Short mmCIF file of C-alpha atoms and ligand atoms in Angstrom, two decimals:
data_model
loop_
_atom_site.label_atom_id
_atom_site.label_comp_id
_atom_site.label_asym_id
_atom_site.label_seq_id
_atom_site.Cartn_x
_atom_site.Cartn_y
_atom_site.Cartn_z
CA MET R 16 -4.69 -8.58 9.54
CA PRO R 17 -1.03 -9.42 9.01
CA GLU R 18 -0.58 -11.84 6.16
CA LEU R 19 2.46 -13.70 4.86
CA PRO R 20 4.49 -10.58 3.92
CA GLU R 21 4.08 -8.86 7.27
CA VAL R 22 4.71 -12.05 9.23
CA GLU R 23 7.78 -12.77 7.11
CA SER R 24 9.09 -9.23 7.90
CA LEU R 25 8.49 -9.90 11.69
CA VAL R 26 10.50 -13.04 11.29
CA VAL R 27 13.42 -11.10 9.70
CA PHE R 28 13.14 -8.43 12.44
CA LEU R 29 13.09 -11.06 15.23
CA ARG R 30 16.16 -12.77 13.67
CA GLU R 31 18.03 -9.48 14.03
CA HIS R 32 16.85 -8.45 17.42
CA VAL R 33 15.80 -11.49 19.42
CA VAL R 34 17.65 -14.53 18.15
CA GLY R 35 20.75 -15.04 20.33
CA ARG R 36 19.25 -13.39 23.35
CA VAL R 37 18.06 -15.25 26.47
CA VAL R 38 14.50 -14.90 27.67
CA ALA R 39 14.52 -13.40 31.13
CA ARG R 40 10.89 -13.52 31.98
CA VAL R 41 7.41 -13.88 30.36
CA ASP R 42 4.36 -11.99 31.67
CA VAL R 43 0.92 -13.06 30.51
CA PRO R 44 -1.54 -10.30 31.49
CA GLY R 45 -4.10 -11.46 28.99
CA ILE R 46 -4.29 -15.08 30.00
CA HIS R 47 -7.08 -15.75 27.42
CA VAL R 48 -4.52 -15.49 24.60
CA LEU R 49 -2.63 -18.40 25.84
CA LYS R 50 -4.01 -21.64 24.19
CA THR R 51 -1.70 -24.16 25.83
CA TYR R 52 -0.61 -24.97 29.35
CA ASP R 53 2.13 -27.60 28.95
CA PRO R 54 4.91 -26.47 28.86
CA PRO R 55 3.97 -23.42 30.83
CA PRO R 56 5.15 -20.00 29.52
CA THR R 57 7.45 -19.80 32.49
CA ALA R 58 9.45 -22.64 30.88
CA LEU R 59 10.85 -20.15 28.38
CA ALA R 60 12.71 -18.22 31.09
CA GLY R 61 16.43 -18.76 31.09
CA LEU R 62 16.45 -20.28 27.58
CA GLU R 63 18.14 -18.81 24.52
CA VAL R 64 16.16 -17.85 21.53
CA THR R 65 17.75 -19.97 18.75
CA GLY R 66 15.59 -19.31 15.74
CA ALA R 67 12.57 -17.40 14.14
CA THR R 68 10.48 -18.71 11.37
CA ARG R 69 7.00 -18.59 9.87
CA HIS R 70 4.30 -21.21 9.05
CA GLY R 71 1.69 -19.51 6.88
CA LYS R 72 0.60 -16.61 9.05
CA PHE R 73 1.93 -18.14 12.20
CA LEU R 74 5.07 -16.73 13.79
CA ASP R 75 7.37 -19.33 15.45
CA LEU R 76 10.12 -18.47 17.87
CA ASP R 77 12.33 -21.38 18.77
CA VAL R 78 13.50 -20.94 22.28
CA SER R 79 16.00 -23.82 22.64
CA GLY R 80 13.51 -26.38 21.61
CA VAL R 81 10.45 -24.76 23.20
CA HIS R 82 8.40 -22.95 20.59
CA LEU R 83 6.47 -19.76 21.14
CA VAL R 84 3.97 -19.77 18.25
CA THR R 85 1.78 -16.76 17.66
CA HIS R 86 -1.17 -16.15 15.40
CA LEU R 87 -1.80 -12.44 15.28
CA ALA R 88 -5.37 -12.79 13.84
CA ARG R 89 -7.28 -9.68 12.89
CA ALA R 90 -6.11 -7.13 15.38
CA GLY R 91 -3.01 -8.63 16.86
CA TRP R 92 0.45 -7.22 16.59
CA LEU R 93 4.05 -7.56 17.91
CA HIS R 94 5.38 -4.33 19.46
CA TRP R 95 9.15 -4.24 19.89
CA ARG R 96 10.30 -2.53 23.20
CA PRO R 97 13.98 -1.48 23.18
CA GLN R 98 13.64 -0.93 26.99
CA LEU R 99 10.88 -2.68 28.93
CA PRO R 100 9.62 -1.43 32.28
CA PRO R 101 10.59 -4.01 35.04
CA ALA R 102 7.12 -3.89 36.58
CA PRO R 103 4.72 -6.49 35.11
CA PRO R 104 1.71 -5.09 33.15
CA ARG R 105 -1.59 -5.25 34.99
CA MET R 106 -3.50 -8.45 34.58
CA GLY R 107 -6.49 -8.41 32.28
CA LYS R 108 -6.23 -4.70 31.56
CA GLY R 109 -5.25 -3.11 28.27
CA PRO R 110 -4.13 -4.62 24.96
CA ILE R 111 -1.11 -6.66 26.06
CA GLY R 112 -1.61 -10.40 25.88
CA MET R 113 1.91 -11.45 26.55
CA ARG R 114 5.12 -9.64 27.34
CA VAL R 115 8.53 -11.29 26.73
CA HIS R 116 11.51 -9.86 28.54
CA LEU R 117 15.00 -10.51 27.12
CA ASP R 118 18.25 -10.56 29.05
CA ASP R 119 19.47 -7.03 27.97
CA GLY R 120 16.24 -5.22 29.10
CA SER R 121 14.59 -5.20 25.66
CA GLY R 122 11.67 -7.39 24.65
CA PHE R 123 8.27 -7.37 22.98
CA ASP R 124 4.61 -7.31 23.64
CA LEU R 125 2.03 -9.48 21.78
CA THR R 126 -1.01 -7.20 21.68
CA GLU R 127 -4.51 -7.02 20.31
CA ALA R 128 -6.61 -3.96 19.65
CA GLY R 129 -10.27 -3.77 20.21
CA THR R 130 -12.71 -6.38 21.40
CA LYS R 131 -12.10 -9.04 18.69
CA LYS R 132 -10.23 -11.60 20.78
CA GLY R 133 -8.31 -13.37 18.11
CA LEU R 134 -4.67 -13.23 19.19
CA ALA R 135 -3.57 -16.75 20.01
CA VAL R 136 -0.26 -17.73 21.61
CA TYR R 137 0.96 -21.29 21.98
CA VAL R 138 3.90 -22.70 23.98
CA VAL R 139 4.67 -26.15 22.45
CA ARG R 140 7.52 -28.58 21.97
CA ASP R 141 6.81 -29.01 18.30
CA PRO R 142 5.13 -26.26 16.09
CA THR R 143 2.88 -28.96 14.49
CA ASP R 144 1.33 -29.41 17.96
CA VAL R 145 -0.58 -26.20 17.02
CA PRO R 146 -3.69 -27.43 15.10
CA GLY R 147 -3.65 -24.51 12.69
CA VAL R 148 -0.03 -25.15 11.82
CA ALA R 149 -0.44 -28.94 11.36
CA GLY R 150 -3.18 -28.37 8.77
CA LEU R 151 -1.52 -25.77 6.64
CA GLY R 152 -1.36 -26.05 2.87
CA VAL R 153 1.47 -25.12 0.59
CA ASP R 154 3.53 -21.98 1.26
CA PRO R 155 3.12 -19.80 -1.86
CA LEU R 156 6.78 -18.53 -1.68
CA SER R 157 8.24 -22.05 -1.54
CA ASP R 158 9.40 -24.11 -4.52
CA ALA R 159 6.56 -26.54 -3.90
CA PHE R 160 4.08 -23.98 -5.08
CA THR R 161 4.06 -24.58 -8.89
CA VAL R 162 1.39 -23.74 -11.48
CA GLU R 163 0.53 -27.48 -11.50
CA VAL R 164 -0.04 -27.45 -7.69
CA LEU R 165 -2.23 -24.40 -7.95
CA ALA R 166 -4.23 -25.96 -10.79
CA GLY R 167 -4.81 -29.06 -8.74
CA LEU R 168 -6.01 -27.05 -5.70
CA LEU R 169 -8.49 -24.94 -7.81
CA ALA R 170 -9.75 -27.99 -9.72
CA GLY R 171 -10.50 -29.80 -6.55
CA GLU R 172 -12.70 -27.12 -4.96
CA ARG R 173 -16.34 -26.32 -5.55
CA GLY R 174 -16.18 -22.80 -4.14
CA HIS R 175 -15.16 -19.55 -5.72
CA VAL R 176 -11.58 -18.54 -6.32
CA LYS R 177 -11.43 -15.99 -3.48
CA GLY R 178 -12.41 -18.75 -1.09
CA VAL R 179 -9.77 -21.10 -2.37
CA LEU R 180 -7.01 -18.46 -2.28
CA THR R 181 -7.70 -17.56 1.41
CA GLN R 182 -8.28 -21.19 2.74
CA GLN R 183 -5.19 -21.76 4.86
CA SER R 184 -5.38 -25.56 4.51
CA LEU R 185 -4.86 -25.08 0.79
CA ILE R 186 -2.49 -22.10 0.41
CA ALA R 187 -0.75 -20.97 3.65
CA GLY R 188 -0.37 -17.20 4.31
CA LEU R 189 -2.55 -15.59 1.73
CA GLY R 190 -5.44 -13.77 3.38
CA ASN R 191 -8.23 -11.20 2.61
CA ALA R 192 -6.03 -8.26 1.63
CA TYR R 193 -3.46 -9.96 -0.76
CA SER R 194 -6.06 -12.25 -2.30
CA ASP R 195 -8.05 -9.03 -3.30
CA GLU R 196 -4.80 -7.66 -4.76
CA VAL R 197 -3.94 -10.86 -6.69
CA LEU R 198 -7.44 -11.09 -8.20
CA TRP R 199 -7.40 -7.46 -9.21
CA GLU R 200 -3.99 -7.99 -10.79
CA VAL R 201 -5.28 -10.82 -13.03
CA ARG R 202 -8.72 -9.19 -13.58
CA LEU R 203 -10.65 -12.09 -12.15
CA SER R 204 -13.93 -11.89 -10.26
CA PRO R 205 -13.59 -13.03 -6.64
CA TYR R 206 -16.72 -15.06 -7.21
CA LYS R 207 -15.52 -16.90 -10.32
CA PRO R 208 -15.93 -20.65 -9.60
CA ALA R 209 -12.50 -22.03 -8.82
CA GLY R 210 -12.93 -25.05 -11.05
CA ASN R 211 -13.72 -22.90 -14.12
CA LEU R 212 -10.44 -21.11 -14.61
CA THR R 213 -8.63 -21.69 -17.91
CA ASP R 214 -4.98 -22.98 -17.98
CA ALA R 215 -3.97 -19.43 -19.03
CA GLU R 216 -5.87 -17.94 -16.08
CA VAL R 217 -4.30 -20.32 -13.59
CA ALA R 218 -0.84 -19.59 -14.93
CA GLU R 219 -1.42 -15.80 -14.60
CA LEU R 220 -2.93 -16.24 -11.16
CA HIS R 221 0.14 -18.25 -10.03
CA GLN R 222 2.47 -15.56 -11.37
CA ALA R 223 0.46 -12.83 -9.59
CA ILE R 224 0.37 -14.63 -6.26
CA VAL R 225 4.21 -15.05 -6.23
CA THR R 226 4.95 -11.53 -7.52
CA THR R 227 2.48 -9.75 -5.24
CA LEU R 228 3.69 -11.54 -2.12
CA SER R 229 7.43 -11.29 -3.05
CA ASP R 230 7.07 -7.52 -3.81
CA ALA R 231 5.31 -6.96 -0.50
CA VAL R 232 8.06 -8.92 1.37
CA ARG R 233 10.75 -6.88 -0.41
CA ARG R 234 9.06 -3.57 0.35
CA SER R 235 8.79 -4.28 4.00
CA ALA R 236 12.18 -5.89 4.40
CA GLY R 237 14.34 -3.93 6.96
CA LEU R 238 11.31 -2.02 8.35
CA ALA R 239 10.77 -2.04 12.05
CA ALA R 240 7.79 -3.97 13.43
CA GLY R 241 5.97 -0.64 14.02
CA GLU R 242 6.22 0.44 10.40
CA LEU R 243 4.89 -2.65 8.70
CA LYS R 244 1.19 -1.73 8.81
CA ALA R 245 1.63 1.54 7.05
CA GLU R 246 3.82 -0.03 4.42
CA LYS R 247 1.27 -2.76 3.77
CA LYS R 248 -1.49 -0.11 3.34
CA SER R 249 0.49 2.06 1.01
CA GLY R 250 1.24 -0.90 -1.38
CA LEU R 251 -2.32 -1.92 -1.90
CA ASN R 252 -4.28 -1.20 -5.15
CA VAL R 253 -7.86 -2.13 -4.20
CA HIS R 254 -7.96 -3.72 -0.75
CA GLY R 255 -9.24 -1.27 1.79
CA ARG R 256 -9.67 1.47 -0.93
CA THR R 257 -13.49 1.45 -1.30
CA GLY R 258 -14.62 4.52 -3.14
CA LEU R 259 -11.16 5.46 -4.38
CA PRO R 260 -10.27 5.27 -8.05
CA CYS R 261 -8.92 1.94 -9.46
CA PRO R 262 -5.14 2.73 -10.24
CA ARG R 263 -5.46 0.89 -13.61
CA CYS R 264 -8.81 2.19 -15.03
CA GLY R 265 -10.02 4.97 -12.79
CA ASP R 266 -13.34 3.30 -11.95
CA GLU R 267 -14.44 3.41 -8.28
CA VAL R 268 -13.24 0.59 -6.19
CA ARG R 269 -16.23 -1.24 -4.73
CA GLU R 270 -16.71 -3.61 -1.86
CA VAL R 271 -18.76 -6.60 -0.67
CA SER R 272 -19.28 -6.57 3.07
CA PHE R 273 -19.56 -9.59 5.34
CA ALA R 274 -20.15 -9.80 9.11
CA THR R 275 -16.58 -8.91 10.17
CA LYS R 276 -14.73 -8.09 6.99
CA SER R 277 -15.09 -6.93 3.42
CA LEU R 278 -13.56 -7.62 0.04
CA GLN R 279 -12.68 -4.90 -2.63
CA TYR R 280 -12.59 -5.12 -6.27
CA CYS R 281 -12.91 -3.01 -9.51
CA ALA R 282 -15.99 -3.89 -11.51
CA THR R 283 -14.59 -2.58 -14.74
CA CYS R 284 -11.40 -4.65 -14.37
CA GLN R 285 -12.82 -7.77 -12.81
CA THR R 286 -16.56 -8.33 -13.32
CA GLY R 287 -17.23 -6.91 -16.73
CA GLY R 288 -18.49 -3.70 -15.33
CA LYS R 289 -21.26 -5.30 -13.31
CA PRO R 290 -21.14 -4.64 -9.47
CA LEU R 291 -21.31 -7.65 -7.31
CA ALA R 292 -24.33 -8.00 -4.96
CA ASP R 293 -23.64 -6.73 -1.53
CA ARG R 294 -26.10 -8.25 0.80
CA ARG R 295 -25.55 -5.66 3.52
CA MET R 296 -26.07 -2.76 1.10
CA SER R 297 -29.16 -4.31 -0.52
CA ARG R 298 -30.65 -5.01 2.91
CA LEU R 299 -30.23 -1.37 3.81
CA LEU R 300 -31.75 -0.24 0.66
CA LYS R 301 -34.90 -2.30 0.95
ZN1 ZN I 410 -10.15 -1.02 -12.70
#
């Protein structure tokens, strides 16, 4: 799933390639991805793209005051097309949810792979009309994200630290992958109760969040949309690396699986050598 750094890179890419162009036409072959109906997507045609920005993991294209807001979810992506075919894509077939044609023949597809229908596109007059945007917490790369703010968020929650880091209404843009990375960086168990962190741990955690995300943004800067996923993968230390050696201590990276996702961690670095219970695994072993 694209998180803050990948969405930020898409924003930079769109500023270079799309801002300043005029939308020629919008096709919506996957009508289920469109979550709004007023204004209709056809309202974008003939308008100039005047800005691109990000709210947490939401991508926001300002088209002369009409906003095309996209949440890529787990399997969604933006595919840049230097030259789009003029014929519209077939309705309801294939991965394309929405196709945006620009005035010079280029454009982009908003797609989703597989059967997980998570891609969500909104055409709104104000980005905060999107419920997920209106409820977002602090952006971890903004000046508002201070050690004190993080301390307050953690202290106010009953859950574990992994849950707090990934809750978009608290911190906007941090997801499953980068929260795994950050927790590994500061050697904290994902299941440590959020309210039990010491001041020193909170300060380290804050530093790790800012550094991990800024580094990822810097690594992916200037990459084309199609290259971002590979770059994200190559920069990760534990996330998605189950069974591989921990880059710091050499222990095997372990995982805890849930219905649709899994978290990764190093037991030696983060949980005092004790593997966390994995319900799926213990069920299989019974
Ligand atoms: Zn380790």
